[in-house]
CSV table of C-alpha atoms in Angstrom, one decimal:
chain,number,residue,atom,x,y,z
A,10,UNK,CA,102.1,95.1,86.5
A,11,UNK,CA,105.7,95.3,83.8
A,12,UNK,CA,106.8,90.9,84.7
A,13,UNK,CA,110.0,92.1,82.0
A,14,UNK,CA,111.9,94.0,84.2
A,15,UNK,CA,114.6,92.9,85.4
A,16,UNK,CA,117.1,93.4,88.5
A,17,UNK,CA,120.4,96.1,87.8
A,18,UNK,CA,122.8,93.8,90.1
A,19,UNK,CA,121.2,90.8,87.4
A,20,UNK,CA,122.1,92.0,84.8
A,21,UNK,CA,125.6,93.2,86.0
A,22,UNK,CA,126.0,89.6,86.4
A,23,UNK,CA,126.3,89.7,90.3
A,24,UNK,CA,125.9,86.6,92.8
A,25,UNK,CA,121.9,85.5,92.3
A,26,UNK,CA,121.5,83.0,94.7
A,27,UNK,CA,117.4,82.5,92.7
A,28,UNK,CA,116.5,81.1,88.7
A,29,UNK,CA,114.5,84.8,87.9
A,30,UNK,CA,114.9,86.8,84.7
A,31,UNK,CA,112.3,90.0,86.1
A,32,UNK,CA,111.4,91.3,89.8
A,33,UNK,CA,107.2,89.5,89.3
A,34,UNK,CA,109.2,86.3,88.9
A,35,UNK,CA,111.9,86.8,92.0
A,36,UNK,CA,109.0,87.9,93.8
A,37,UNK,CA,107.1,84.5,92.8
A,38,UNK,CA,109.2,82.4,94.3
A,39,UNK,CA,108.8,84.2,97.4
A,40,UNK,CA,105.4,83.8,97.5
A,41,UNK,CA,106.4,80.1,96.5
A,42,UNK,CA,107.7,79.5,99.5
A,43,UNK,CA,104.1,80.6,101.6
A,44,UNK,CA,102.2,78.2,99.9
A,45,UNK,CA,101.5,75.6,102.0
A,46,UNK,CA,98.9,78.8,103.8
A,47,UNK,CA,96.8,80.0,100.9
A,48,UNK,CA,95.5,83.1,103.9
A,49,UNK,CA,98.9,84.8,104.3
A,50,UNK,CA,99.7,83.5,100.5
A,51,UNK,CA,97.0,85.9,99.3
A,52,UNK,CA,97.8,88.3,101.7
A,53,UNK,CA,101.9,88.8,100.8
A,54,UNK,CA,101.3,88.6,97.3
A,55,UNK,CA,98.4,91.8,97.7
A,56,UNK,CA,101.6,94.2,99.4
A,57,UNK,CA,104.0,92.9,96.8
A,58,UNK,CA,102.1,93.7,93.9
A,59,UNK,CA,101.2,97.0,95.3
A,60,UNK,CA,105.2,98.0,95.2
A,61,UNK,CA,105.6,97.0,92.1
A,62,UNK,CA,102.3,98.9,90.1
A,63,UNK,CA,103.3,101.6,92.7
A,64,UNK,CA,108.0,101.8,90.9
A,65,UNK,CA,106.3,100.5,87.5
A,66,UNK,CA,105.3,104.0,86.0
A,67,UNK,CA,108.3,105.5,87.6
A,68,UNK,CA,109.9,103.1,85.4
A,69,UNK,CA,112.5,101.5,88.6
A,70,UNK,CA,112.7,97.7,89.7
A,71,UNK,CA,113.1,96.9,93.1
A,72,UNK,CA,116.9,97.1,92.7
A,73,UNK,CA,116.1,101.0,92.6
A,74,UNK,CA,114.0,101.1,95.3
A,75,UNK,CA,116.0,103.6,98.4
A,76,UNK,CA,115.9,104.3,102.1
A,77,UNK,CA,113.4,108.3,101.3
A,78,UNK,CA,110.8,106.0,98.4
A,79,UNK,CA,109.6,104.4,101.9
A,80,UNK,CA,107.9,106.9,103.3
A,81,UNK,CA,106.4,107.5,99.9
A,82,UNK,CA,105.4,105.5,99.5
A,83,UNK,CA,103.1,104.8,103.2
A,84,UNK,CA,102.3,108.3,101.3
A,85,UNK,CA,101.2,106.8,98.3
A,86,UNK,CA,99.2,103.7,100.6
A,87,UNK,CA,97.5,106.2,102.7
A,88,UNK,CA,95.5,108.2,99.7
A,89,UNK,CA,95.8,106.0,96.2
A,90,UNK,CA,96.2,109.1,93.8
A,91,UNK,CA,93.8,109.0,91.5
A,92,UNK,CA,91.3,107.1,93.4
A,93,UNK,CA,89.4,105.8,89.3
A,94,UNK,CA,93.3,104.1,88.4
A,95,UNK,CA,94.4,102.1,92.1
A,96,UNK,CA,90.3,102.1,94.4
A,97,UNK,CA,88.0,100.6,93.2
A,98,UNK,CA,84.5,97.6,95.1
A,99,UNK,CA,86.2,93.4,94.5
A,100,UNK,CA,87.3,92.0,91.4
A,101,UNK,CA,88.3,89.3,90.1
A,102,UNK,CA,91.9,89.2,89.5
A,103,UNK,CA,92.0,89.7,86.3
A,104,UNK,CA,88.5,91.4,85.4
A,105,UNK,CA,89.5,95.0,83.5
A,106,UNK,CA,87.7,96.9,86.3
A,107,UNK,CA,89.6,95.7,88.9
A,108,UNK,CA,91.7,97.9,91.3
A,109,UNK,CA,94.3,96.8,94.0
A,110,UNK,CA,93.1,99.1,96.7
A,111,UNK,CA,89.7,99.2,99.1
A,112,UNK,CA,90.1,102.8,100.1
A,113,UNK,CA,93.2,104.1,101.7
A,114,UNK,CA,95.1,101.9,104.3
A,115,UNK,CA,94.5,102.5,108.2
A,116,UNK,CA,98.2,103.2,109.9
A,117,UNK,CA,97.4,99.7,111.6
A,118,UNK,CA,97.9,98.6,107.8
A,119,UNK,CA,100.1,100.2,106.2
A,120,UNK,CA,102.5,98.7,108.6
A,121,UNK,CA,101.5,95.8,108.3
A,122,UNK,CA,102.7,96.0,104.8
A,123,UNK,CA,106.0,97.6,105.0
A,124,UNK,CA,106.1,94.2,107.4
A,125,UNK,CA,105.6,91.9,104.4
A,126,UNK,CA,107.6,93.4,102.3
A,127,UNK,CA,110.4,93.8,104.8
A,128,UNK,CA,110.3,90.7,105.3
A,129,UNK,CA,110.5,90.4,101.4
A,130,UNK,CA,113.2,92.6,100.8
A,131,UNK,CA,114.8,90.5,103.4
A,132,UNK,CA,114.9,87.9,101.5
A,133,UNK,CA,115.5,89.3,97.8
A,134,UNK,CA,118.5,90.1,99.2
A,135,UNK,CA,119.3,86.7,101.0
A,136,UNK,CA,118.4,85.8,97.2
A,137,UNK,CA,121.7,87.7,95.4
A,138,UNK,CA,118.2,89.5,94.1
A,139,UNK,CA,118.9,93.1,95.4
A,140,UNK,CA,122.1,95.2,97.0
A,141,UNK,CA,120.1,96.2,100.8
A,142,UNK,CA,117.4,95.6,102.4
A,143,UNK,CA,116.1,99.6,103.0
A,144,UNK,CA,113.8,98.9,105.4
A,145,UNK,CA,116.7,98.5,106.9
A,146,UNK,CA,117.5,102.1,107.3
A,147,UNK,CA,114.3,103.8,108.8
A,148,UNK,CA,115.4,105.3,112.1
A,149,UNK,CA,111.7,104.9,113.5
A,150,UNK,CA,111.5,100.9,112.6
A,151,UNK,CA,111.1,99.8,115.6
A,152,UNK,CA,107.7,102.7,115.4
A,153,UNK,CA,107.0,100.9,112.9
A,154,UNK,CA,106.7,97.7,111.4
A,155,UNK,CA,107.0,96.1,115.3
A,156,UNK,CA,103.3,95.3,114.8
A,157,UNK,CA,103.0,92.7,118.2
A,158,UNK,CA,103.6,96.0,120.2
A,159,UNK,CA,99.7,97.6,120.7
A,160,UNK,CA,96.7,96.4,121.4
A,161,UNK,CA,93.6,95.4,119.3
A,162,UNK,CA,91.5,97.7,118.4
A,163,UNK,CA,89.9,96.7,115.0
A,164,UNK,CA,86.5,94.8,117.4
A,165,UNK,CA,83.1,95.8,118.2
A,166,UNK,CA,82.9,96.6,121.8
A,167,UNK,CA,80.2,94.3,123.8
A,168,UNK,CA,77.2,96.5,124.2
A,169,UNK,CA,77.3,96.7,118.9
A,170,UNK,CA,77.7,93.7,119.7
A,171,UNK,CA,75.1,92.5,121.2
A,172,UNK,CA,73.3,95.5,119.2
A,173,UNK,CA,75.0,94.3,116.1
A,174,UNK,CA,73.4,89.9,117.3
A,175,UNK,CA,69.7,90.9,117.9
A,176,UNK,CA,69.8,92.8,115.1
A,177,UNK,CA,70.4,90.2,113.8
A,178,UNK,CA,68.2,87.5,115.0
A,179,UNK,CA,65.6,89.9,114.1
A,180,UNK,CA,62.3,87.5,112.6
A,181,UNK,CA,61.3,88.7,108.6
A,182,UNK,CA,58.1,89.7,108.1
A,183,UNK,CA,55.2,86.7,107.0
A,184,UNK,CA,55.3,87.4,103.8
A,185,UNK,CA,59.7,87.1,103.3
A,186,UNK,CA,60.7,84.3,100.8
A,187,UNK,CA,61.9,81.3,101.2
A,188,UNK,CA,65.4,82.2,99.5
A,189,UNK,CA,65.2,85.4,102.1
A,190,UNK,CA,65.1,82.8,104.5
A,191,UNK,CA,67.2,80.6,104.0
A,192,UNK,CA,69.4,83.8,104.1
A,193,UNK,CA,68.5,84.6,106.3
A,194,UNK,CA,69.7,81.8,108.6
A,195,UNK,CA,72.8,81.8,106.3
A,196,UNK,CA,73.6,85.2,108.0
A,197,UNK,CA,73.3,83.8,111.4
A,198,UNK,CA,75.2,80.6,110.3
A,199,UNK,CA,77.6,82.5,109.5
A,200,UNK,CA,78.4,85.2,112.4
A,201,UNK,CA,77.6,83.3,115.3
A,202,UNK,CA,80.6,81.2,113.4
A,203,UNK,CA,82.5,83.8,113.3
A,204,UNK,CA,81.6,84.9,116.9
A,205,UNK,CA,82.1,81.2,118.9
A,206,UNK,CA,84.7,80.2,116.9
A,207,UNK,CA,87.3,82.6,116.5
A,208,UNK,CA,87.7,81.2,112.4
A,209,UNK,CA,90.0,83.0,109.7
A,210,UNK,CA,87.9,83.9,106.8
A,211,UNK,CA,90.2,81.0,104.6
A,212,UNK,CA,89.1,78.3,107.5
A,213,UNK,CA,85.5,79.2,107.0
A,214,UNK,CA,85.3,79.4,103.6
A,215,UNK,CA,87.0,76.0,104.2
A,216,UNK,CA,84.7,74.5,106.7
A,217,UNK,CA,83.3,71.2,106.4
A,218,UNK,CA,80.3,69.4,108.4
A,219,UNK,CA,82.3,67.4,108.9
A,220,UNK,CA,85.4,69.2,110.9
A,221,UNK,CA,82.1,68.3,113.3
A,222,UNK,CA,83.2,65.7,116.1
A,223,UNK,CA,82.0,65.1,118.9
A,224,UNK,CA,84.5,63.1,121.7
A,225,UNK,CA,82.9,61.8,124.9
A,226,UNK,CA,79.9,63.9,124.6
A,227,UNK,CA,81.3,66.8,124.1
A,228,UNK,CA,81.8,68.7,120.8
A,229,UNK,CA,85.4,70.3,118.7
A,230,UNK,CA,85.4,71.6,115.5
A,231,UNK,CA,88.6,70.7,113.6
A,232,UNK,CA,90.1,73.0,111.5
A,233,UNK,CA,93.6,73.5,109.3
A,234,UNK,CA,95.1,77.3,110.6
A,235,UNK,CA,98.5,79.1,108.8
A,236,UNK,CA,100.6,76.9,107.8
A,237,UNK,CA,98.5,73.9,107.6
A,238,UNK,CA,98.4,73.3,111.4
A,239,UNK,CA,95.0,71.0,112.5
A,240,UNK,CA,93.9,71.7,115.3
A,241,UNK,CA,90.7,72.0,117.7
A,242,UNK,CA,88.7,73.7,119.3
A,243,UNK,CA,85.8,73.7,121.4
A,244,UNK,CA,82.2,73.7,120.3
A,245,UNK,CA,80.1,76.4,122.4
A,246,UNK,CA,76.1,74.9,123.3
A,247,UNK,CA,75.3,77.8,121.6
A,248,UNK,CA,77.1,77.5,118.2
A,249,UNK,CA,76.7,73.6,118.2
A,250,UNK,CA,72.2,75.4,118.8
A,251,UNK,CA,72.8,77.5,115.8
A,252,UNK,CA,74.6,74.8,113.1
A,253,UNK,CA,71.4,72.5,114.5
A,254,UNK,CA,68.2,75.4,113.2
A,255,UNK,CA,71.9,75.6,110.0
A,256,UNK,CA,71.2,71.8,108.9
A,257,UNK,CA,67.2,71.4,109.5
A,258,UNK,CA,67.7,74.1,106.9
A,259,UNK,CA,69.6,72.7,104.5
A,260,UNK,CA,66.8,69.3,104.9
A,261,UNK,CA,70.0,67.3,107.2
A,262,UNK,CA,69.6,66.4,110.1
A,263,UNK,CA,70.5,68.9,113.8
A,264,UNK,CA,74.2,66.8,114.4
A,265,UNK,CA,76.5,66.0,111.3
A,266,UNK,CA,77.8,62.0,110.9
A,267,UNK,CA,80.8,61.0,111.4
A,268,UNK,CA,82.5,61.9,108.5
A,269,UNK,CA,80.4,64.0,106.5
A,270,UNK,CA,80.5,65.4,102.9
A,271,UNK,CA,79.9,69.4,102.4
A,272,UNK,CA,81.0,72.2,103.3
A,273,UNK,CA,78.7,74.4,106.5
A,274,UNK,CA,78.5,77.5,104.2
A,275,UNK,CA,76.5,77.6,101.2
A,276,UNK,CA,75.8,78.7,97.9
A,277,UNK,CA,71.4,80.2,97.6
A,278,UNK,CA,71.9,76.1,95.9
A,279,UNK,CA,72.2,75.1,99.7
A,280,UNK,CA,75.1,72.6,97.4
A,281,UNK,CA,78.3,74.7,96.4
A,282,UNK,CA,80.6,76.3,98.8
A,283,UNK,CA,81.3,79.6,99.6
A,284,UNK,CA,83.9,81.2,98.4
A,285,UNK,CA,86.7,84.1,100.8
A,286,UNK,CA,85.8,86.6,98.1
A,287,UNK,CA,81.8,85.8,98.6
A,288,UNK,CA,82.4,85.6,102.7
A,289,UNK,CA,84.0,88.7,102.4
A,290,UNK,CA,81.1,90.4,100.7
A,291,UNK,CA,77.9,89.0,102.4
A,292,UNK,CA,79.8,89.9,105.6
A,293,UNK,CA,80.9,94.0,104.7
A,294,UNK,CA,77.4,94.4,103.3
A,295,UNK,CA,75.7,93.1,106.5
A,296,UNK,CA,77.4,95.0,108.3
A,297,UNK,CA,76.9,98.6,105.8
A,298,UNK,CA,73.5,97.2,106.4
A,299,UNK,CA,73.5,96.9,110.8
A,300,UNK,CA,75.3,100.5,110.5
A,301,UNK,CA,72.7,102.2,108.6
A,302,UNK,CA,69.3,100.8,110.4
A,303,UNK,CA,71.7,102.1,114.0
A,304,UNK,CA,71.3,105.3,112.3
A,305,UNK,CA,68.1,104.5,111.0
A,306,UNK,CA,67.2,103.9,114.4
A,307,UNK,CA,69.6,105.6,116.8
A,308,UNK,CA,70.4,109.3,114.9
A,309,UNK,CA,73.2,111.2,115.8
A,310,UNK,CA,74.3,109.8,119.1
A,311,UNK,CA,74.9,106.7,117.8
A,312,UNK,CA,77.2,108.1,114.6
A,313,UNK,CA,80.2,107.0,116.4
A,314,UNK,CA,78.6,103.2,116.9
A,315,UNK,CA,77.5,104.1,112.9
A,316,UNK,CA,81.5,104.8,111.9
A,317,UNK,CA,82.9,101.2,113.8
A,318,UNK,CA,79.8,99.0,111.7
A,319,UNK,CA,81.2,100.8,108.1
A,320,UNK,CA,85.0,99.8,108.3
A,321,UNK,CA,83.9,96.9,110.0
A,322,UNK,CA,85.6,93.7,108.1
A,323,UNK,CA,85.7,90.3,108.3
A,324,UNK,CA,89.1,89.6,110.5
A,325,UNK,CA,87.1,91.9,113.1
A,326,UNK,CA,84.8,89.8,114.2
A,327,UNK,CA,88.2,87.4,114.3
A,328,UNK,CA,90.0,90.1,117.0
A,329,UNK,CA,86.1,90.5,118.8
A,330,UNK,CA,85.2,86.8,119.5
A,331,UNK,CA,88.6,87.1,121.0
A,332,UNK,CA,88.0,90.1,123.1
A,333,UNK,CA,85.3,88.6,124.3
A,334,UNK,CA,86.6,85.4,124.8
A,335,UNK,CA,89.4,88.0,127.1
A,336,UNK,CA,87.2,90.6,128.8
A,337,UNK,CA,85.3,87.0,129.7
A,338,UNK,CA,88.1,85.5,131.6
A,339,UNK,CA,89.3,82.6,129.0
A,340,UNK,CA,92.3,82.0,130.4
A,341,UNK,CA,95.6,82.6,127.8
A,342,UNK,CA,96.4,79.5,127.7
A,343,UNK,CA,92.7,78.6,126.0
A,344,UNK,CA,92.5,81.4,124.8
A,345,UNK,CA,95.6,81.2,122.0
A,346,UNK,CA,95.4,77.9,121.7
A,347,UNK,CA,92.0,79.1,120.4
A,348,UNK,CA,93.6,81.6,118.2
A,349,UNK,CA,96.2,79.1,117.1
A,350,UNK,CA,99.0,81.7,118.0
A,351,UNK,CA,102.5,79.9,118.0
A,352,UNK,CA,103.4,83.5,120.3
A,353,UNK,CA,101.5,84.4,123.9
A,354,UNK,CA,102.2,87.2,122.9
A,355,UNK,CA,100.5,87.9,119.8
A,356,UNK,CA,97.3,86.6,122.6
A,357,UNK,CA,98.2,88.9,124.6
A,358,UNK,CA,96.7,92.1,123.0
A,359,UNK,CA,93.7,90.8,123.1
A,360,UNK,CA,93.7,91.6,126.7
A,361,UNK,CA,93.0,95.6,127.0
A,362,UNK,CA,93.4,94.6,131.7
A,363,UNK,CA,95.7,97.0,132.5
A,364,UNK,CA,94.2,99.7,129.8
A,365,UNK,CA,90.6,99.1,132.6
A,366,UNK,CA,93.4,99.2,135.8
A,367,UNK,CA,94.6,102.6,133.9
A,368,UNK,CA,92.1,104.1,133.6
A,369,UNK,CA,90.2,103.9,136.5
A,370,UNK,CA,93.1,104.7,138.5
A,371,UNK,CA,94.2,108.1,135.9
A,372,UNK,CA,90.3,108.6,137.0
A,373,UNK,CA,91.5,109.4,140.5
A,374,UNK,CA,93.6,112.8,139.3
A,375,UNK,CA,91.4,116.2,138.8
A,376,UNK,CA,91.0,119.8,138.4
A,377,UNK,CA,89.7,120.5,142.1
A,378,UNK,CA,86.8,121.2,143.3
A,379,UNK,CA,85.5,119.1,140.3
A,380,UNK,CA,86.0,115.7,142.1
A,381,UNK,CA,84.2,112.7,141.7
A,382,UNK,CA,83.0,114.1,138.1
A,383,UNK,CA,83.4,111.6,135.1
A,384,UNK,CA,84.1,112.2,131.3
């Protein structure tokens, strides 16, 4: 990325309200506004960096971005070419084989990218770094940029989740060594934690044993979420049992002690914590392994479910947890507290009751002579 590219408005001496000498420095100042929320910061940095890298070979900066460029950029997000330059496996940012994409972005991910970049340009306009926000000229701006309209689709339906959990529960063979048994128990704990408490990936990575505590006979999980907000989440009996089994493997007593130090999820040495990238790879590798197992077991009839598992990312587990809680009848206000959403309409995206009722009523409309048949 050419961090020295200077905005034309800066060179022309126009009103500038930030101390920046290049696009990269201006973007860095925007990103600094989100330093209290590491997960948001990482997501916003990724999208801004992709845009700067896309502009670089064109010899242009942010101030030269125009409305007609946005369609080309969205097409690029859908198919970054050439693949060898843009797409690669997870690597540290400064590794020689690092790439900005893991693969083409889905429509939802492209929409989210545009939402983030719209916010970036709104800030840059206020900062006097660029003259206008090209995203405001998009005719279908509402459809593209309102990311709260559609319901949640990236989750595992209950039958698929139940199969996945039963697969995770399958005991190891008698020939398995201690390392394999440790990894098996850790994987169960990781997926159980994600499903039962609906944490974000970064929240699992930073979870400490002492964050689980008891008050008046009830167990809670204390979590610091987005924006540094502290919340507490009820810990169900299944999570407490799973945590106890994991702690036994670690050589600890079954229940956490007040103020106990040490990460919940740990490396193979049983001591050090796992970072976001390590957890991401563990979950993705598990989804891929499960997909191959389901394909081998069920074959062609299960290929749609196999594809879902192959596409699943760690955040699907949070979506799955919240969707299943909504389907189980958890009230919206409690669901919003578990999700730690600032707006109820964000949480309402996990409610699929309207879709179910719509589909039920629509089934009464059919062709003559075929009443009662279902698809």
